[in-house]
XYZ file of C-alpha atoms in Angstrom:
670
model
C -94.946 -47.596 218.125
C -91.801 -46.938 220.612
C -91.892 -44.427 223.414
C -89.541 -41.622 222.668
C -87.087 -40.463 225.230
C -88.850 -37.258 226.922
C -87.074 -33.934 225.774
C -87.153 -32.585 229.313
C -85.266 -35.533 230.473
C -82.143 -34.766 228.521
C -79.420 -33.897 230.850
C -77.421 -30.815 230.131
C -77.142 -29.675 226.367
C -78.816 -26.412 227.198
C -77.886 -24.730 223.775
C -79.145 -27.784 221.828
C -82.464 -27.684 223.716
C -82.812 -23.957 223.376
C -82.214 -24.005 219.574
C -84.836 -26.789 219.227
C -87.346 -24.855 221.303
C -86.904 -21.704 219.280
C -87.716 -23.521 216.181
C -90.664 -24.960 217.542
C -91.968 -21.576 218.680
C -91.078 -19.952 215.249
C -90.420 -22.210 212.302
C -89.399 -19.367 210.359
C -86.049 -19.270 212.234
C -84.899 -21.828 209.846
C -83.977 -25.060 211.359
C -80.888 -26.351 213.492
C -77.624 -27.970 212.673
C -76.242 -30.015 215.491
C -72.481 -30.499 215.421
C -70.649 -32.660 217.932
C -68.956 -35.772 218.836
C -70.767 -39.128 218.997
C -72.815 -40.283 221.786
C -73.940 -36.813 222.814
C -77.804 -37.064 222.634
C -78.146 -35.346 219.420
C -80.454 -37.731 217.754
C -82.259 -38.240 220.963
C -83.105 -34.581 221.730
C -84.120 -34.149 217.933
C -86.446 -37.181 218.124
C -88.073 -36.113 221.360
C -88.811 -32.568 219.835
C -91.613 -34.014 217.706
C -93.606 -34.980 220.768
C -93.760 -31.184 221.979
C -94.877 -29.664 218.592
C -98.413 -28.479 218.542
C -100.977 -30.687 216.278
C -101.713 -29.457 212.830
C -105.061 -29.149 210.950
C -104.890 -30.737 207.598
C -107.435 -31.288 204.671
C -108.877 -34.654 205.080
C -107.567 -37.183 202.591
C -104.930 -34.808 201.316
C -101.510 -36.553 201.041
C -99.701 -33.328 201.170
C -101.064 -31.891 204.441
C -102.698 -28.922 203.046
C -103.923 -26.387 205.588
C -107.754 -26.187 205.486
C -107.441 -22.555 205.898
C -105.282 -21.921 202.954
C -104.965 -24.944 200.869
C -102.294 -25.220 198.104
C -104.147 -24.366 194.889
C -101.479 -26.315 192.976
C -101.855 -29.518 195.226
C -101.831 -32.740 193.214
C -104.592 -33.859 195.353
C -106.687 -30.824 194.932
C -108.725 -28.702 194.302
C -110.030 -29.182 197.988
C -113.381 -28.423 198.888
C -113.882 -26.302 202.166
C -115.078 -28.013 205.199
C -113.659 -31.445 205.923
C -110.319 -31.230 207.997
C -108.786 -33.480 210.714
C -106.042 -32.654 213.295
C -102.982 -34.817 213.780
C -99.437 -34.571 215.387
C -96.762 -32.767 213.579
C -94.521 -35.364 211.678
C -90.965 -35.920 212.100
C -89.689 -37.378 208.945
C -86.285 -38.951 208.789
C -84.222 -38.807 205.756
C -81.767 -41.668 205.321
C -78.192 -40.801 204.030
C -78.483 -43.506 201.407
C -81.969 -42.492 200.193
C -82.861 -42.434 196.561
C -83.886 -39.138 194.785
C -87.319 -40.845 194.114
C -87.779 -41.553 197.745
C -87.028 -37.940 198.733
C -89.105 -36.140 196.115
C -91.502 -38.770 195.124
C -91.945 -40.750 191.862
C -94.144 -40.758 188.880
C -95.444 -43.902 187.177
C -93.673 -43.316 183.955
C -95.535 -46.313 182.187
C -98.993 -44.797 182.852
C -97.634 -41.413 182.054
C -96.698 -42.534 178.466
C -99.468 -44.828 177.909
C -102.372 -42.959 179.363
C -101.000 -39.557 180.049
C -102.002 -39.775 183.772
C -100.011 -38.051 186.533
C -99.914 -41.141 188.865
C -97.723 -39.650 191.598
C -96.473 -41.336 194.811
C -95.199 -38.643 197.265
C -91.885 -38.649 198.887
C -90.461 -37.729 202.046
C -90.472 -33.903 201.214
C -94.440 -34.294 201.032
C -94.581 -36.092 204.286
C -92.430 -33.526 206.162
C -94.662 -30.620 204.849
C -95.699 -28.591 208.043
C -93.498 -30.799 210.255
C -89.781 -31.579 210.855
C -87.329 -33.005 208.307
C -84.529 -34.724 210.232
C -81.292 -35.700 208.571
C -78.911 -37.796 210.718
C -75.309 -37.557 209.410
C -76.299 -34.656 207.148
C -72.804 -33.947 206.067
C -72.441 -37.516 204.524
C -75.514 -36.846 202.326
C -75.157 -37.177 198.603
C -74.646 -34.119 196.538
C -77.780 -34.512 194.372
C -80.012 -34.918 197.542
C -78.381 -31.924 198.957
C -79.192 -29.894 195.871
C -82.916 -31.044 196.094
C -83.096 -30.111 199.789
C -81.705 -26.758 198.951
C -84.255 -26.103 196.116
C -87.124 -27.081 198.373
C -85.966 -25.088 201.321
C -85.506 -21.819 199.113
C -88.671 -22.313 197.259
C -90.950 -24.036 199.846
C -92.086 -26.386 197.151
C -90.860 -29.675 195.576
C -90.769 -30.194 191.728
C -90.739 -33.621 190.062
C -89.875 -33.700 186.347
C -89.912 -36.839 184.214
C -89.617 -36.375 180.543
C -92.136 -33.461 180.244
C -94.464 -34.641 182.967
C -94.309 -32.456 186.118
C -95.764 -32.470 189.493
C -95.402 -29.535 192.083
C -96.481 -29.632 195.743
C -95.683 -27.386 198.760
C -92.801 -28.546 200.980
C -92.402 -26.298 203.899
C -90.615 -27.907 206.792
C -88.254 -27.538 209.763
C -84.888 -28.907 208.629
C -82.791 -30.321 211.573
C -79.503 -32.039 210.868
C -76.899 -33.710 213.091
C -73.337 -34.432 212.213
C -69.903 -35.574 213.575
C -67.390 -32.992 212.192
C -64.782 -35.662 212.285
C -66.658 -37.327 209.341
C -66.391 -34.309 207.018
C -67.824 -30.767 206.635
C -71.077 -29.506 205.040
C -71.022 -27.651 201.665
C -71.276 -23.964 202.406
C -74.728 -23.595 200.635
C -76.497 -26.188 202.791
C -74.644 -24.888 205.898
C -76.085 -21.489 205.349
C -79.656 -22.918 205.067
C -79.678 -23.877 208.693
C -80.961 -21.019 210.772
C -79.020 -21.832 213.939
C -76.080 -24.188 214.719
C -74.946 -25.512 218.216
C -71.923 -27.452 219.208
C -72.377 -30.458 221.457
C -69.871 -32.399 223.803
C -70.202 -34.780 226.452
C -69.997 -33.330 229.979
C -66.617 -33.677 231.945
C -68.435 -33.365 235.219
C -68.740 -36.757 236.899
C -71.978 -35.943 238.629
C -73.714 -34.893 235.385
C -72.325 -38.103 233.559
C -73.783 -40.176 236.266
C -77.070 -38.662 235.758
C -76.882 -39.261 232.188
C -76.268 -43.049 232.656
C -78.962 -43.425 235.475
C -81.711 -41.769 233.208
C -80.818 -43.770 230.258
C -80.882 -47.071 232.085
C -84.196 -46.187 233.785
C -85.570 -45.401 230.234
C -84.221 -48.751 228.737
C -85.672 -50.947 231.446
C -89.193 -49.301 231.301
C -89.698 -46.698 228.385
C -93.355 -46.146 229.115
C -92.733 -45.967 232.819
C -90.031 -43.411 232.436
C -92.076 -41.302 230.069
C -95.016 -41.099 232.484
C -92.523 -39.927 235.203
C -91.823 -36.930 232.963
C -95.151 -36.273 231.760
C -95.891 -33.200 233.586
C -92.706 -31.460 232.531
C -93.418 -32.522 228.947
C -96.782 -30.852 229.335
C -95.617 -27.684 230.785
C -93.068 -27.283 227.938
C -95.717 -28.021 225.400
C -97.884 -25.388 226.853
C -95.114 -22.894 226.914
C -94.460 -23.409 223.393
C -98.089 -22.980 222.513
C -98.168 -19.707 224.591
C -95.085 -18.413 222.900
C -96.438 -19.004 219.586
C -99.490 -16.965 220.403
C -97.484 -14.203 221.937
C -94.859 -14.187 218.815
C -97.045 -11.807 216.646
C -97.172 -9.135 219.571
C -93.373 -9.074 220.024
C -91.792 -5.831 219.029
C -88.354 -5.668 217.483
C -87.385 -2.217 217.839
C -84.956 0.025 215.917
C -82.364 -0.441 218.728
C -82.293 -4.155 218.364
C -82.269 -4.057 214.647
C -79.127 -1.661 214.619
C -77.431 -4.297 217.064
C -78.230 -7.010 214.708
C -77.006 -5.257 211.653
C -73.892 -4.001 213.512
C -72.969 -7.441 214.783
C -73.434 -9.126 211.379
C -71.103 -6.526 209.751
C -68.658 -6.631 212.665
C -68.137 -10.563 212.023
C -68.089 -10.015 208.306
C -70.749 -12.732 207.536
C -71.831 -13.426 203.966
C -75.162 -11.974 202.525
C -78.252 -10.727 204.584
C -79.527 -14.142 205.550
C -77.670 -13.846 209.008
C -79.493 -10.551 209.759
C -82.930 -12.139 209.043
C -82.337 -15.331 211.157
C -80.922 -13.273 214.022
C -83.991 -11.043 213.899
C -86.284 -14.043 213.848
C -84.309 -15.631 216.531
C -84.215 -12.765 219.011
C -88.125 -12.353 218.471
C -88.593 -16.071 219.374
C -86.407 -15.629 222.478
C -88.438 -12.816 223.593
C -91.637 -14.821 223.044
C -90.202 -17.906 224.757
C -89.444 -15.647 227.874
C -92.980 -14.298 227.794
C -92.048 -10.751 226.806
C -93.182 -8.499 224.085
C -89.980 -6.426 223.616
C -86.722 -7.798 222.219
C -83.796 -6.907 224.604
C -79.965 -6.737 223.953
C -79.695 -10.126 225.853
C -81.830 -11.692 223.075
C -79.564 -10.203 220.428
C -76.546 -11.575 221.955
C -78.050 -15.123 222.312
C -79.308 -14.907 218.878
C -75.854 -14.144 217.595
C -74.335 -17.035 219.489
C -76.663 -19.437 217.751
C -77.119 -17.875 214.238
C -73.468 -16.581 213.393
C -70.809 -19.269 214.113
C -71.292 -21.432 211.114
C -71.661 -18.384 208.870
C -68.078 -17.191 209.720
C -66.304 -20.151 208.156
C -64.359 -19.281 205.034
C -62.963 -22.780 204.391
C -63.161 -26.177 206.051
C -60.107 -25.529 208.127
C -61.711 -22.755 210.085
C -63.218 -23.561 213.449
C -66.726 -22.304 214.047
C -67.289 -19.969 216.799
C -67.374 -16.205 217.946
C -65.258 -13.834 219.933
C -67.537 -13.109 222.804
C -65.631 -10.089 223.964
C -65.886 -8.464 220.327
C -69.633 -9.313 220.469
C -70.041 -7.773 223.724
C -68.248 -4.560 222.680
C -70.376 -4.379 219.320
C -73.586 -4.785 221.375
C -72.596 -2.047 223.846
C -71.357 0.477 221.049
C -74.637 0.091 219.143
C -77.013 -0.382 222.154
C -80.542 0.898 221.456
C -82.105 4.095 223.083
C -85.410 2.187 223.563
C -84.804 0.342 226.669
C -82.309 -2.136 225.139
C -78.930 -1.114 226.466
C -78.352 -4.577 227.810
C -77.671 -3.639 231.364
C -78.467 -7.184 232.339
C -81.241 -6.217 234.969
C -83.952 -7.882 233.056
C -82.429 -11.301 232.096
C -84.843 -13.318 230.154
C -85.692 -16.705 231.727
C -84.127 -19.205 229.002
C -86.127 -22.112 230.257
C -84.806 -25.614 229.656
C -82.097 -24.372 227.180
C -80.909 -21.044 228.418
C -77.302 -21.589 228.750
C -74.539 -19.729 226.862
C -74.008 -20.774 223.341
C -70.641 -19.219 222.520
C -67.586 -20.953 221.327
C -64.039 -19.840 221.710
C -62.244 -17.994 218.908
C -60.318 -19.997 216.721
C -56.644 -19.558 216.372
C -55.426 -17.329 213.574
C -54.849 -19.354 210.347
C -51.327 -19.912 209.535
C -49.853 -17.228 207.305
C -46.666 -17.560 205.285
C -43.589 -19.136 206.689
C -43.286 -17.127 209.958
C -39.596 -16.787 211.034
C -38.241 -19.139 208.343
C -35.642 -16.683 207.339
C -34.448 -16.284 210.895
C -33.541 -19.855 211.436
C -30.590 -20.909 209.170
C -30.968 -24.559 209.543
C -30.259 -25.568 206.039
C -27.053 -26.452 204.496
C -25.533 -25.452 201.144
C -28.329 -24.436 198.591
C -30.774 -23.924 201.407
C -31.181 -27.631 202.299
C -30.366 -29.227 205.560
C -27.850 -32.168 205.238
C -29.149 -35.463 206.652
C -26.796 -37.532 208.771
C -27.303 -40.566 210.838
C -30.684 -40.420 212.280
C -31.085 -36.590 212.138
C -32.498 -34.507 214.672
C -36.226 -33.664 214.867
C -37.247 -30.144 214.104
C -40.289 -28.027 215.297
C -43.180 -27.992 212.729
C -42.890 -25.333 210.180
C -46.113 -23.196 209.534
C -47.973 -23.641 206.359
C -47.951 -21.092 203.639
C -51.122 -19.410 202.379
C -53.224 -22.165 200.451
C -53.923 -21.372 196.813
C -56.273 -22.774 193.986
C -54.814 -25.899 192.476
C -54.937 -27.346 188.865
C -57.429 -30.175 188.502
C -55.935 -33.720 189.204
C -58.157 -36.379 188.048
C -58.318 -40.303 187.759
C -58.153 -41.499 184.175
C -60.976 -43.858 182.874
C -64.534 -44.059 183.803
C -65.366 -45.063 187.365
C -68.522 -45.937 189.272
C -67.790 -44.578 192.650
C -69.743 -42.340 195.118
C -71.076 -39.082 193.572
C -68.528 -36.199 193.649
C -66.605 -33.763 191.496
C -63.195 -35.043 190.659
C -63.226 -37.894 187.962
C -65.482 -39.133 185.080
C -67.885 -41.794 186.435
C -71.151 -43.531 185.428
C -73.748 -42.031 187.708
C -77.377 -41.529 188.351
C -76.999 -37.787 187.200
C -75.107 -36.067 184.592
C -75.232 -35.980 180.829
C -77.062 -39.071 179.026
C -74.431 -41.258 177.107
C -76.679 -44.316 176.251
C -79.463 -46.410 177.236
C -79.963 -49.979 178.763
C -82.598 -52.310 180.362
C -83.344 -51.101 183.992
C -81.870 -53.079 186.740
C -84.467 -52.951 189.460
C -86.644 -49.799 189.607
C -86.543 -47.522 186.742
C -85.053 -44.070 187.860
C -84.145 -42.137 184.761
C -86.139 -42.927 181.547
C -84.562 -42.812 178.106
C -87.508 -41.638 176.212
C -86.296 -42.172 172.646
C -84.951 -45.558 173.393
C -88.314 -46.728 175.222
C -90.285 -45.607 172.134
C -87.835 -47.349 169.752
C -88.324 -50.581 171.912
C -92.050 -50.210 171.833
C -92.892 -48.942 168.297
C -92.459 -52.564 166.472
C -95.013 -54.079 168.765
C -97.976 -51.686 168.292
C -99.868 -53.668 165.843
C -99.465 -56.870 167.649
C -100.531 -55.318 170.986
C -103.849 -54.111 169.293
C -103.048 -50.460 169.454
C -106.281 -48.555 168.073
C -105.947 -45.083 169.510
C -103.413 -42.405 169.664
C -101.669 -43.549 172.837
C -98.555 -45.599 172.619
C -98.985 -49.259 174.077
C -95.971 -49.355 176.508
C -95.122 -52.539 178.533
C -92.604 -52.985 181.228
C -89.935 -54.651 178.960
C -89.990 -51.648 176.557
C -88.803 -49.204 179.324
C -85.105 -48.202 179.038
C -82.790 -46.576 181.733
C -80.748 -43.712 180.751
C -76.966 -44.264 181.473
C -75.400 -41.119 182.479
C -71.760 -39.710 182.917
C -70.932 -37.350 185.678
C -68.349 -37.062 188.199
C -67.289 -39.091 191.331
C -65.267 -38.591 194.288
C -62.093 -40.367 194.829
C -59.751 -41.227 197.623
C -56.862 -38.877 197.609
C -54.155 -40.373 199.627
C -51.340 -37.981 200.515
C -47.742 -39.516 200.984
C -45.800 -36.702 202.479
C -41.953 -36.632 202.800
C -41.020 -35.281 206.384
C -37.322 -36.254 206.264
C -34.321 -33.910 206.770
C -33.952 -33.160 203.191
C -37.523 -31.396 203.147
C -36.814 -29.581 206.583
C -35.667 -26.179 205.493
C -38.440 -24.050 207.016
C -39.170 -22.067 203.828
C -39.430 -25.110 201.782
C -41.561 -27.084 204.412
C -43.872 -24.224 204.735
C -44.356 -24.138 200.903
C -44.898 -27.821 200.916
C -47.543 -27.631 203.639
C -49.244 -24.911 201.917
C -49.467 -26.848 198.737
C -50.853 -29.839 200.630
C -53.370 -27.738 202.367
C -54.297 -26.289 199.002
C -54.955 -29.785 197.600
C -56.878 -30.709 200.792
C -59.224 -27.788 200.230
C -59.725 -28.924 196.527
C -60.460 -32.438 197.946
C -63.103 -30.958 200.096
C -64.643 -29.182 197.224
C -64.766 -32.148 195.163
C -66.235 -34.372 197.832
C -63.385 -36.804 198.211
C -62.256 -39.037 200.971
C -58.568 -38.177 202.153
C -55.907 -40.046 203.984
C -52.271 -38.932 204.955
C -49.200 -41.049 205.213
C -45.888 -39.449 206.378
C -42.336 -40.977 206.271
C -39.209 -39.787 208.000
C -36.243 -41.246 210.037
C -36.635 -44.947 209.589
C -40.424 -45.773 209.180
C -43.519 -44.454 207.720
C -46.827 -43.655 209.671
C -50.405 -43.466 208.716
C -51.071 -40.050 210.277
C -54.677 -40.149 209.173
C -56.682 -43.286 207.850
C -59.005 -42.376 205.027
C -61.791 -40.096 206.091
C -64.143 -37.459 204.762
C -62.844 -34.951 207.204
C -60.278 -32.694 205.476
C -59.877 -30.450 208.419
C -58.742 -33.449 210.479
C -56.001 -34.021 207.748
C -55.059 -30.198 207.950
C -54.703 -30.487 211.779
C -52.415 -33.428 211.342
C -50.346 -31.865 208.693
C -49.834 -28.594 210.700
C -48.185 -30.461 213.563
C -46.140 -32.673 211.393
C -42.542 -32.683 212.560
C -39.576 -33.060 210.225
C -35.992 -34.484 210.349
C -33.933 -37.601 209.872
C -33.397 -39.836 206.792
C -35.755 -40.388 203.914
C -37.293 -43.955 203.891
C -39.164 -43.429 200.545
C -39.734 -47.121 200.140
C -41.315 -47.293 203.428
C -43.761 -44.664 202.706
C -44.802 -46.061 199.535
C -45.337 -49.637 200.958
C -47.355 -48.088 203.814
C -49.636 -46.101 201.291
C -49.961 -49.449 199.307
C -51.239 -51.257 202.497
C -53.680 -48.478 203.133
C -55.045 -48.742 199.568
C -55.394 -52.469 199.848
C -57.417 -52.209 202.954
C -59.634 -49.383 201.665
C -60.384 -51.280 198.521
C -62.105 -54.066 200.668
C -64.091 -51.559 202.426
C -65.020 -49.310 199.532
C -64.166 -51.197 196.131
C -65.972 -48.776 193.941
C -64.029 -45.756 195.135
C -60.971 -45.146 193.117
C -57.831 -43.726 194.560
C -55.489 -41.035 193.534
C -51.969 -41.054 195.183
C -50.307 -37.836 195.714
C -46.583 -38.165 196.654
C -44.966 -34.865 197.994
C -41.238 -35.365 197.944
C -38.013 -34.118 196.400
C -37.389 -37.745 195.268
C -34.471 -38.725 197.545
C -34.200 -41.997 199.161
C -31.764 -42.617 201.981
C -31.218 -45.038 204.735
C -30.989 -48.827 204.750
C -29.565 -51.076 202.075
C -30.165 -50.132 198.451
C -32.766 -47.478 199.279
C -33.097 -46.143 195.758
C -33.706 -49.647 194.218
C -36.205 -50.617 196.985
C -38.137 -47.378 196.317
C -38.229 -48.259 192.607
C -39.730 -51.613 193.341
C -42.233 -50.153 195.780
C -43.296 -47.607 193.078
C -43.756 -50.353 190.466
C -46.422 -51.842 192.623
C -48.752 -48.934 191.920
C -47.891 -49.032 188.249
C -48.724 -52.704 188.106
C -52.246 -52.216 189.635
C -52.972 -49.194 187.540
C -53.210 -46.793 190.569
C -53.509 -43.213 189.559
C -50.632 -41.214 190.895
C -48.856 -37.686 190.808
C -45.612 -36.551 192.310
C -45.304 -33.079 193.564
C -41.766 -32.281 193.026
C -40.486 -30.214 195.952
C -36.711 -30.034 194.936
C -35.392 -26.566 195.187
C -32.023 -24.968 194.769
C -29.799 -23.996 191.574
C -28.795 -27.822 191.210
C -31.714 -30.145 190.441
C -31.257 -33.831 190.344
C -34.776 -34.725 188.709
C -35.338 -37.486 191.201
C -39.080 -36.832 191.604
C -39.550 -37.146 187.897
C -37.851 -40.451 187.967
C -40.084 -41.478 190.867
C -43.208 -40.479 188.823
C -41.999 -42.607 185.899
C -41.705 -45.611 188.102
C -45.172 -45.039 189.533
C -46.588 -44.787 186.035
C -48.004 -41.226 186.834
C -46.737 -37.804 186.340
C -44.727 -35.153 188.215
C -45.459 -31.323 188.724
C -43.573 -28.740 190.595
C -44.931 -26.571 193.270
C -45.257 -23.789 190.852
C -47.040 -25.930 188.197
C -49.577 -27.094 190.888
C -51.139 -23.611 190.956
C -54.191 -23.198 188.881
C -53.179 -19.812 187.690
C -49.702 -21.157 186.446
C -49.323 -20.703 182.726
C -48.085 -24.185 182.616
C -50.839 -25.576 184.636
C -53.224 -27.382 182.016
C -56.038 -29.768 183.200
C -54.947 -33.368 182.438
C -54.997 -36.865 183.635
C -52.373 -37.792 186.265
C -51.466 -40.886 184.425
C -50.708 -39.146 181.189
C -47.402 -38.903 179.891
C -44.967 -36.204 181.508
C -45.119 -32.979 179.657
C -41.897 -31.899 177.775
C -39.942 -29.330 179.621
């Protein structure tokens, strides 16, 4: 077994280490989500934590780690006789992003269950993690159905396995630790709220600290065992401090003054629900125990807020996590307790290895409306600027308020990654048929299995009530669910789109579609065109907030190289098909349909559009044309693409005309 990097040898990252240590002191805090750029010791620190966890007593021979003092009465390996137990280190179980459902929750032997009525159960990772740590690296990339199973287990403290009327239940209480790079996409709000604490990590910009990081890493790589031995005393000291804090924890007093500060802080920052209040209370108590005190102080409440609230303030993926620390201090001062918790700072708790501040700067206000659009008369007749020559670049317009959009889906039946946009053959969803299993059986089609086995019962010598089932009889259920797609935005940023009111509305529409893509678990990409060329503003990614940032700073002006934009999008899709051939694409072209610049710009744009039609790529054109005179150019472009066109008004889900339809369906009659 490899020697882990010592926890106490991690350089900096005070907030990360403190959050992990508080969960080691009090697992009831609810786990940690670690957000940050790659190469910032996220995984290293989490893996090192397991070596500091106290040992656990388990019933001897129990595969589900039952506590001998209070064994689970429903344990599949039970009932347990009192007496025999063993001590072992707390486990850290890693959940791979690509794990199957059976690997997570365990699997039943379906053949034995049908033929013998025996619950032959093989435990999964949730059973292994019981009373230990469940670590999910790249947790934001975890498949939705695994996220749902994690949510259920975290909420109920138990895992349930159901297979055609045969069920097994076992306890599954664990410390959930996840790491993620926000550039690769955000978490679902339901899972985000399940993490008690969150920390943002980044590489130090101090040369001396970076030198020390490299020095320690090289020393560890040269001699892991020797490096760990040099830090053994520090590791032992922290391990002893965790044990002492655990013993002290039941004696810590959370007074009414601290409770008032916790409630007032959660109310002031408008967090949803009551989980934040509970997590803050548990975190403040753990902070006091870690500092060796039996009284919760205002400083504990403040630190608890910085760890427990930032991720609960996000209303959509475009919001940056963080707290306004000035507002936090004002709230704590206003609701300071009268029982010695007025936060005068004289009795600063010793934060130990992770005692640095955990606050993040307040995010900029979200863009609202069109700002000073009316005060900038940049447009020509009809509210539209007239392109000429190369056109001058204009400052970016602010996006209008996002809205709920109509559903745009790719026609047909795909087989891509699980999501919520288009129909697909998936492991989850409604059953539509049966087939012979390819590899391990995951979803049994009971009726088809019985039909396959029934004709052979006499030949197999059946004499009792049980059905004689063989491997060849088993049938896999084929299911239809939903997949995520690649939504590639092709946005016209030319002078004809540059009227500030119009561009603000266009950006608001694209932001709305990005939010919809986030909710439907899509990948997104952004191609823009203006002047004489097109650019890939954002290659395909799962990070819709990255796309929103690029869109917000998008400049406008110049001619309209529509053909260049379409050809650039075609190249992006070609490369992406090689990387992820199962993921189908939806191309969303946001334009007024004009094509200017170069020889025969309209004809060239038509030929480029027909490339998409020939390949069967699903597409939709968001018609941004405005003014009293409409040329209908976006509609013609949609015909060339083989897709459909919608106006900005029709894109709204609450529009009378917005009906759910495939984007390759025929255009609706006016």
